[in-house]
Tab-separated table of C-alpha atoms in Angstrom:
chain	number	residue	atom	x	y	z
P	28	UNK	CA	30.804	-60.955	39.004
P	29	UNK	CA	34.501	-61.015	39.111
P	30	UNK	CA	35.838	-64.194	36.797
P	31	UNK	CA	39.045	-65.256	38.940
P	32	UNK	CA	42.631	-66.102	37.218
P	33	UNK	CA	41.895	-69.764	37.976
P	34	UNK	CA	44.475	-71.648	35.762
P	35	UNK	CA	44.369	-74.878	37.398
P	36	UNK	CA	42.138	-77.743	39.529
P	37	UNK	CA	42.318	-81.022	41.106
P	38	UNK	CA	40.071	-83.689	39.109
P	39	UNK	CA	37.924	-85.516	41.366
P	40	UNK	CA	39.044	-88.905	42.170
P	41	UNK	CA	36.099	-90.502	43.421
P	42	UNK	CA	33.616	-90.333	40.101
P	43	UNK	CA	33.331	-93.363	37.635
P	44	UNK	CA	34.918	-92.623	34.604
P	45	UNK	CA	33.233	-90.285	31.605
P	46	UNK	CA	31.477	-92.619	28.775
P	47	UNK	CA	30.785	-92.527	25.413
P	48	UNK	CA	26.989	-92.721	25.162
P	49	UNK	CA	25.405	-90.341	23.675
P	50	UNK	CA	21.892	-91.419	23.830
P	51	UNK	CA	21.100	-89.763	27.270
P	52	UNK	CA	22.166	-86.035	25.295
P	53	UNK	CA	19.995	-87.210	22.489
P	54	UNK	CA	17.003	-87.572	25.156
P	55	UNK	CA	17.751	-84.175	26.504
P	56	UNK	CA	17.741	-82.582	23.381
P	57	UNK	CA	14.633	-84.790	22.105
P	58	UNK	CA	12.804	-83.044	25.263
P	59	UNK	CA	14.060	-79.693	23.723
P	60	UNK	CA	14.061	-76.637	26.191
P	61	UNK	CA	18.443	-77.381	26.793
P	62	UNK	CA	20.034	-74.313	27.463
P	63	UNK	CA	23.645	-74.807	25.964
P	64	UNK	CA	26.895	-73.690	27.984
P	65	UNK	CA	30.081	-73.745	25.203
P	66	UNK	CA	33.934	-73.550	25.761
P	67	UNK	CA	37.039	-73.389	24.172
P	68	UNK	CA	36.877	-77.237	23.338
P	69	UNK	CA	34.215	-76.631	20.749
P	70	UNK	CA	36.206	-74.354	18.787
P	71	UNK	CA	39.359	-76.289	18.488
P	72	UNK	CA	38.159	-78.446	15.553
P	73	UNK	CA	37.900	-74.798	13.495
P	74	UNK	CA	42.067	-74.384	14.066
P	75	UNK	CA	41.568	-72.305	17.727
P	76	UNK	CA	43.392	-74.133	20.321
P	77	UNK	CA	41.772	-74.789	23.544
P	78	UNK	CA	43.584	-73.380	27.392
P	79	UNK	CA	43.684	-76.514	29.182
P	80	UNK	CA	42.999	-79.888	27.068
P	81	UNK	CA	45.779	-81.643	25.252
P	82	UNK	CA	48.214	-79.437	23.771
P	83	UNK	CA	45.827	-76.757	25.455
P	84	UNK	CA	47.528	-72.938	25.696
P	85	UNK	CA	48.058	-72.288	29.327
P	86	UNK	CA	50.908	-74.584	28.925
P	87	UNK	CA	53.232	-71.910	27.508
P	88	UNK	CA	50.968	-68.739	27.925
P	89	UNK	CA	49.804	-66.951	30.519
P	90	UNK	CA	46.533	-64.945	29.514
P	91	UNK	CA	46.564	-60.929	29.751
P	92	UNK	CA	44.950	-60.015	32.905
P	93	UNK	CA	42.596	-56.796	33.361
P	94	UNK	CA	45.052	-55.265	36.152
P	95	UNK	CA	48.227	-55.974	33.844
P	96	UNK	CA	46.588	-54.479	30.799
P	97	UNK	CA	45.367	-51.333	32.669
P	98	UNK	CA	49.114	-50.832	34.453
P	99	UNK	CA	51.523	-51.067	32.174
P	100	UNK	CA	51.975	-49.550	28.837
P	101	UNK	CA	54.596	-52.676	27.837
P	102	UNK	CA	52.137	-54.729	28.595
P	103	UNK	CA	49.311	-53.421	26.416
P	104	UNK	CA	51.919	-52.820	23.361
P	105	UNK	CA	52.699	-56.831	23.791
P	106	UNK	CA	49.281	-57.950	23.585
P	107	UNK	CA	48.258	-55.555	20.665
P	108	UNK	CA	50.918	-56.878	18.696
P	109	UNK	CA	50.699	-60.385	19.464
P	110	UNK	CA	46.369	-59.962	19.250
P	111	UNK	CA	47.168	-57.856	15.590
P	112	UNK	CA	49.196	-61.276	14.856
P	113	UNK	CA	46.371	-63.352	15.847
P	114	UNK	CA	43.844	-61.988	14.647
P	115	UNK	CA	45.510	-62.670	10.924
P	116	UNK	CA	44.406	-65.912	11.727
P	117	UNK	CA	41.577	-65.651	14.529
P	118	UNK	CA	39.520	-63.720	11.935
P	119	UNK	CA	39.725	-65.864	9.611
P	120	UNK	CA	38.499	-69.311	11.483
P	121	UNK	CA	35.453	-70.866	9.840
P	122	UNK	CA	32.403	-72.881	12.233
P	123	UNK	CA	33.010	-76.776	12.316
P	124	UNK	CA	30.838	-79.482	12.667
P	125	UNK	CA	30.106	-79.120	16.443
P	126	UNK	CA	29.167	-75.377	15.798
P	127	UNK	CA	27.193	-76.137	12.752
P	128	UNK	CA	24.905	-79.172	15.020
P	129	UNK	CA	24.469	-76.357	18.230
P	130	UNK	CA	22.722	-74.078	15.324
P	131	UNK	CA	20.829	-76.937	13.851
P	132	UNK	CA	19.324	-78.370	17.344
P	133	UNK	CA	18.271	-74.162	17.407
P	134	UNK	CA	16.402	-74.504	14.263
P	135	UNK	CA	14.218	-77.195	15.136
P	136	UNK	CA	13.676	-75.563	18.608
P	137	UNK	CA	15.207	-78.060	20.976
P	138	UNK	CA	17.061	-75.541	22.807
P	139	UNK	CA	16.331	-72.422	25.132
P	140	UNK	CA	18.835	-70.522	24.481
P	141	UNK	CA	23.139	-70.603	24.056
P	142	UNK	CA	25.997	-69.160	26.403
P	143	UNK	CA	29.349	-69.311	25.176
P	144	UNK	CA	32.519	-68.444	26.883
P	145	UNK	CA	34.048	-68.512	23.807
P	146	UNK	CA	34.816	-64.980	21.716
P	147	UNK	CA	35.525	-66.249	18.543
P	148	UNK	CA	31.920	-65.812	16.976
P	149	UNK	CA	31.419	-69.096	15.431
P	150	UNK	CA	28.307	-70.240	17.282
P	151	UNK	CA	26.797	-67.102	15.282
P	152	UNK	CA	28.721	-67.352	12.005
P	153	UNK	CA	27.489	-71.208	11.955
P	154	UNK	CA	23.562	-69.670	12.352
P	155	UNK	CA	22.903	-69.656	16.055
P	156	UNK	CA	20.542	-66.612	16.833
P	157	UNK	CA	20.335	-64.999	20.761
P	158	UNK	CA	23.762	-66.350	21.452
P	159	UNK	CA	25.279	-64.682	24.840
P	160	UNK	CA	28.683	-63.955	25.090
P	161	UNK	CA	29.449	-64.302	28.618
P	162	UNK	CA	32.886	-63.598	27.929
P	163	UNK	CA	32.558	-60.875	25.002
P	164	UNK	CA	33.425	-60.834	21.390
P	165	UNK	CA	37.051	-60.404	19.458
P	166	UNK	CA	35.596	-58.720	16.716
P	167	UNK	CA	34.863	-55.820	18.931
P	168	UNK	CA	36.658	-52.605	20.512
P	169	UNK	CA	36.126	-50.202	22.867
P	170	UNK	CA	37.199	-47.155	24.366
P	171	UNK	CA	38.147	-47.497	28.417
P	172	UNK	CA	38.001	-43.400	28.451
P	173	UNK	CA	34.947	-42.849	25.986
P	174	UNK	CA	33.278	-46.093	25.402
P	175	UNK	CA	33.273	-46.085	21.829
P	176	UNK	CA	32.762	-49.482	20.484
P	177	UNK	CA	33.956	-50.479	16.780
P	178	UNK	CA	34.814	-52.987	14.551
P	179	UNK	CA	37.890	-55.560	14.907
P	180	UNK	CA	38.631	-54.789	11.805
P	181	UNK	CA	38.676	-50.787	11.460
P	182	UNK	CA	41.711	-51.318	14.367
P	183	UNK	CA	43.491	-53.542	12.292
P	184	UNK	CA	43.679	-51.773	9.618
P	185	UNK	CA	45.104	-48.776	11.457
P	186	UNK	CA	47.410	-51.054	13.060
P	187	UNK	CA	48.844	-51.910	10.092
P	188	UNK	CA	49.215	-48.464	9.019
P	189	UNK	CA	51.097	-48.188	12.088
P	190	UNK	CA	53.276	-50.946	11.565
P	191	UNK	CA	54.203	-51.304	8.355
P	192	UNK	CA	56.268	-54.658	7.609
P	193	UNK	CA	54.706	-56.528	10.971
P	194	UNK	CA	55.127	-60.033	10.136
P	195	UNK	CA	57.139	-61.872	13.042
P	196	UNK	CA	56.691	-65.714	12.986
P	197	UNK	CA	54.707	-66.834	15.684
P	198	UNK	CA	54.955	-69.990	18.225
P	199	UNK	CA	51.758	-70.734	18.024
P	200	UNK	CA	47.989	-69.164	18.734
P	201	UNK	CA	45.940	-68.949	21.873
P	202	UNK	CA	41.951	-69.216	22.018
P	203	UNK	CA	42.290	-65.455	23.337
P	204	UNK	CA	42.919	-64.570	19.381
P	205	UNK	CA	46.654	-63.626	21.368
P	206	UNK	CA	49.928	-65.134	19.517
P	207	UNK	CA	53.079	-66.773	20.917
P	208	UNK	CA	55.504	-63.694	20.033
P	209	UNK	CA	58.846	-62.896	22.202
P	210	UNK	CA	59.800	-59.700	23.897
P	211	UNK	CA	61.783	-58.920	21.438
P	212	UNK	CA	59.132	-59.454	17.969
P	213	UNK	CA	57.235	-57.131	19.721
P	214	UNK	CA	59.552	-54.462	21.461
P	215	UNK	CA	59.236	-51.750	18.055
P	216	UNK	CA	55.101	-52.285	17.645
P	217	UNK	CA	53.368	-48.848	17.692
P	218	UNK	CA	49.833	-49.165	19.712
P	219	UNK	CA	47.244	-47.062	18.101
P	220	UNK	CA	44.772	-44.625	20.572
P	221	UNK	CA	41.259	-44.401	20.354
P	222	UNK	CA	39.911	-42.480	17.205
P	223	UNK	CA	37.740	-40.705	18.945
P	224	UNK	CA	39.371	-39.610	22.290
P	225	UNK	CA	42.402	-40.631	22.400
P	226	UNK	CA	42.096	-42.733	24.998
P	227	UNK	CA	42.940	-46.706	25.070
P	228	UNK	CA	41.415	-49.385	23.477
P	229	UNK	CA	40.539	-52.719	24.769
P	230	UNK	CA	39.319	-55.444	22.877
P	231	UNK	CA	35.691	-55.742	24.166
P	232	UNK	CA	36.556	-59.242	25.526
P	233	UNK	CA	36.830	-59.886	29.361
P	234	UNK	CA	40.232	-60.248	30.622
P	235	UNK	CA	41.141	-62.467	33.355
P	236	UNK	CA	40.681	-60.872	36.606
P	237	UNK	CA	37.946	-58.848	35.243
P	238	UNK	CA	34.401	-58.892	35.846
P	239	UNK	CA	31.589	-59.901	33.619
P	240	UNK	CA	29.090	-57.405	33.096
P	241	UNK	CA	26.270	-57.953	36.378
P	242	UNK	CA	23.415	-57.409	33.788
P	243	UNK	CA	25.014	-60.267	31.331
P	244	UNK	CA	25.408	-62.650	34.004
P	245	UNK	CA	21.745	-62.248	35.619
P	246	UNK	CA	20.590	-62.537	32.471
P	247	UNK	CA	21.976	-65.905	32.111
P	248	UNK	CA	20.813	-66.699	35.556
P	249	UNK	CA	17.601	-66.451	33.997
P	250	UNK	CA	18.205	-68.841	31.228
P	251	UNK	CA	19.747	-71.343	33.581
P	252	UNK	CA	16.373	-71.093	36.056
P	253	UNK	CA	14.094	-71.671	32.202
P	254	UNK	CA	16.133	-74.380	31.180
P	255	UNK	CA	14.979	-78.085	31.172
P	256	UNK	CA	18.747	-79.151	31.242
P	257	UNK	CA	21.601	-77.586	30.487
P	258	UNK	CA	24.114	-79.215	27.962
P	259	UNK	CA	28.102	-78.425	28.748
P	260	UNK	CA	30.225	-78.326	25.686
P	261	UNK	CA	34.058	-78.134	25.517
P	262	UNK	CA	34.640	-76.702	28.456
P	263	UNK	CA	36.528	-77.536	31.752
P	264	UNK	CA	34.597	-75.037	33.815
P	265	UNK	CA	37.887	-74.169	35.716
P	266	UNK	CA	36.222	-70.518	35.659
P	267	UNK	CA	33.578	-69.532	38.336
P	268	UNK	CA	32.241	-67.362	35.556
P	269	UNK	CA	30.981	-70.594	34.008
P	270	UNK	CA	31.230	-73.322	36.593
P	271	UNK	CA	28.250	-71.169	38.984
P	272	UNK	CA	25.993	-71.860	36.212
P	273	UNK	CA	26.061	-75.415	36.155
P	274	UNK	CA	26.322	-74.979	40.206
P	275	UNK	CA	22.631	-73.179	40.265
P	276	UNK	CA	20.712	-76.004	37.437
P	277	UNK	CA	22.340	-78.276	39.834
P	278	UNK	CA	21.245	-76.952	43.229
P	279	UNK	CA	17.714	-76.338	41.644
P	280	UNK	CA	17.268	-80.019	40.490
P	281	UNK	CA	18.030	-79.271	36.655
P	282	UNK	CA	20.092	-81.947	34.274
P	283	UNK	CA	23.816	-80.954	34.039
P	284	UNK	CA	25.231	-82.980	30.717
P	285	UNK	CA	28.348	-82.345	29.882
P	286	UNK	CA	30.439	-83.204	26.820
P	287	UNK	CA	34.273	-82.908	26.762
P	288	UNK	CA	37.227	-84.593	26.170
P	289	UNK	CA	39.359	-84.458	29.329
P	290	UNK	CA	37.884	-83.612	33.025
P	291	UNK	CA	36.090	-80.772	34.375
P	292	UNK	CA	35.657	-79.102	37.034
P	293	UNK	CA	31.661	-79.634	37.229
P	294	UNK	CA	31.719	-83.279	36.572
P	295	UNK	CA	30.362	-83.897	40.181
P	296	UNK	CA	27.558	-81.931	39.288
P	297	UNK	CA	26.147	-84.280	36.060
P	298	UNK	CA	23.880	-86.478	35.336
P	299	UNK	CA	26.038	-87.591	32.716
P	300	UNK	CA	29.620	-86.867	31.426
P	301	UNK	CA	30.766	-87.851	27.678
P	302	UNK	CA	34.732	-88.173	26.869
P	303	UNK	CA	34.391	-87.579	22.416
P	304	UNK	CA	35.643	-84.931	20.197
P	305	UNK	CA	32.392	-82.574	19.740
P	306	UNK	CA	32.217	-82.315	16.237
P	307	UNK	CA	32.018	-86.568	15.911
P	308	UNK	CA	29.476	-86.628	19.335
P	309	UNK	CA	27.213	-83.626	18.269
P	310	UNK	CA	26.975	-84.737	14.655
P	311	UNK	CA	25.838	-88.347	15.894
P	312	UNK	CA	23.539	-86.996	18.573
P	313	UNK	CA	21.786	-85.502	15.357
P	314	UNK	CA	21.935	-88.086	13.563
P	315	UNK	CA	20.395	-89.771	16.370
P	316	UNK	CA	17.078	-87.033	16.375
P	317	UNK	CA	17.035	-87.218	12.473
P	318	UNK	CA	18.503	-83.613	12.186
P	319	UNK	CA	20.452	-82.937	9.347
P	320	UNK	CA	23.950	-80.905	9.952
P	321	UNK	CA	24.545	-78.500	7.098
P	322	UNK	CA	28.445	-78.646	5.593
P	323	UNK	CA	30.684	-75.926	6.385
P	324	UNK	CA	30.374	-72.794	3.210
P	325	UNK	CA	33.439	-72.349	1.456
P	326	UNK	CA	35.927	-69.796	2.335
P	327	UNK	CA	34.306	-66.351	0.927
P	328	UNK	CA	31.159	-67.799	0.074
């Protein structure tokens, strides 16, 4: 499946506006077997901006696409640097309360499983097990020649090796881990080949333009068909990669409940659409089941 450089949509003009009652998600949940769909929105209360709410990214920043990255040498040297930036702070982003309630309605087995388009790991780092990430992880490399895969964190290190004294100011961060650097912060960064090859190194995320691995997406195809709804958090589903998800529980008769701030793209498709921050409106769904949401661990801890 090929996830298209969709950067922009038309809201629907003809749908009653989103509410703020919560007590049709707390029935899903209550019925347990929700398969959970998660976007950038979720993540924005842990300090990673979202693309396309308030504020959102794509409003200065284009995301790297797969064709860009693979053609031009300038253009992988600008989004090492500016991802070796981000990361500084990327890696360093701690679960909130949304994440921390998605793990919690796990525990007590209300849900049938989570897809995130997200790459920022906090849907695991908050204790979320089976957690498929349709869109890949940050913390991850690989090799386009060899297909060595290894840790976030063994690059950066040899990145700054390679560029001693790296520490440009940047504009701002995207929820690609990518930050706002100029041209000219990043015309003297030194890329670093693969250790093992040679060859370049990708972060084992999917680009824009590129396509999500077939035997990733069936496999959520799968946990669409087992779901007994499927819950839509902080995301616009401007993407098809997400958006034919909700499309098939739709077509096939299952719940679509979504929970965002602003719009989306699949709001035609719900049963029911909620317009709250998802830290406050997961946190008093569970208060509303009689689930307890742990506090976030200290930094270290």
């Amino acid at each position: 499946m090929r996830m298209r450089p969709t950067l922009s949509w038309t809201p629907a003009e003809d749908l009653p506006p989103a509410t703020t009652d919560l007590e049709p998600v707390a029935g899903a949940l209550g019925a347990g077997g929700v398969l959970v769909l998660s976007g950038a929105g979720i993540s924005t209360e842990s300090g990673i901006p979202d693309y396309r709410g308030e504020g959102g990214s794509l409003s200065r920043h284009t995301p790297m696409t797969y064709q860009d990255f693979l053609a031009d040498a300038r253009a992988r040297r600008r989004y090492w640097a500016r991802s070796h930036l981000g990361w500084r702070t990327f890696g360093r982003a701690r679960p909130n309360a949304g994440h921390r309630a998605v793990a919690a309605f796990g525990r007590h087995g209300l849900l049938s499983g989570v897809i995130t388009q997200n790459v920022d790991g906090l849907h695991q780092a908050a204790g979320s097990e089976d957690v498929v990430e349709l869109h890949g992880a940050l913390d991850r490399v690989v090799c386009l020649s060899c297909g060595d895969r290894s840790p976030r964190r063994e690059l950066a290190r040899r990145l700054e090796e390679a560029n001693p004294g790296f520490e440009p100011v940047a504009a701002g961060l995207n929820p690609d881990g990518d930050a706002d650097l100029t041209d000219e912060q990043v015309a003297g960064f030194r890329v670093v080949p693969c250790a093992v090859c040679g060859g370049i190194l990708k972060p084992d995320v999917v680009f824009f333009g590129e396509s999500v691995p077939p035997q990733r997406v069936e496999h959520c195809r799968e946990l669409v068909r087992a779901a007994s709804s499927v819950l839509v958090l902080g995301s616009s589903l401007t993407v098809m990669s997400g958006l034919r998800f909700v499309r098939q529980a739709a077509g096939a008769g299952t719940p679509v409940l979504i929970v965002n701030r602003d719009p989306t793209r699949g709001d035609r498709h719900a049963v029911t659409r909620v317009s709250l921050p998802l830290g406050t409106a997961l946190t008093a769904v569970a208060d509303l089941l009689g689930i307890a949401v742990g506090r976030q661990a200290a930094p270290g801890a």
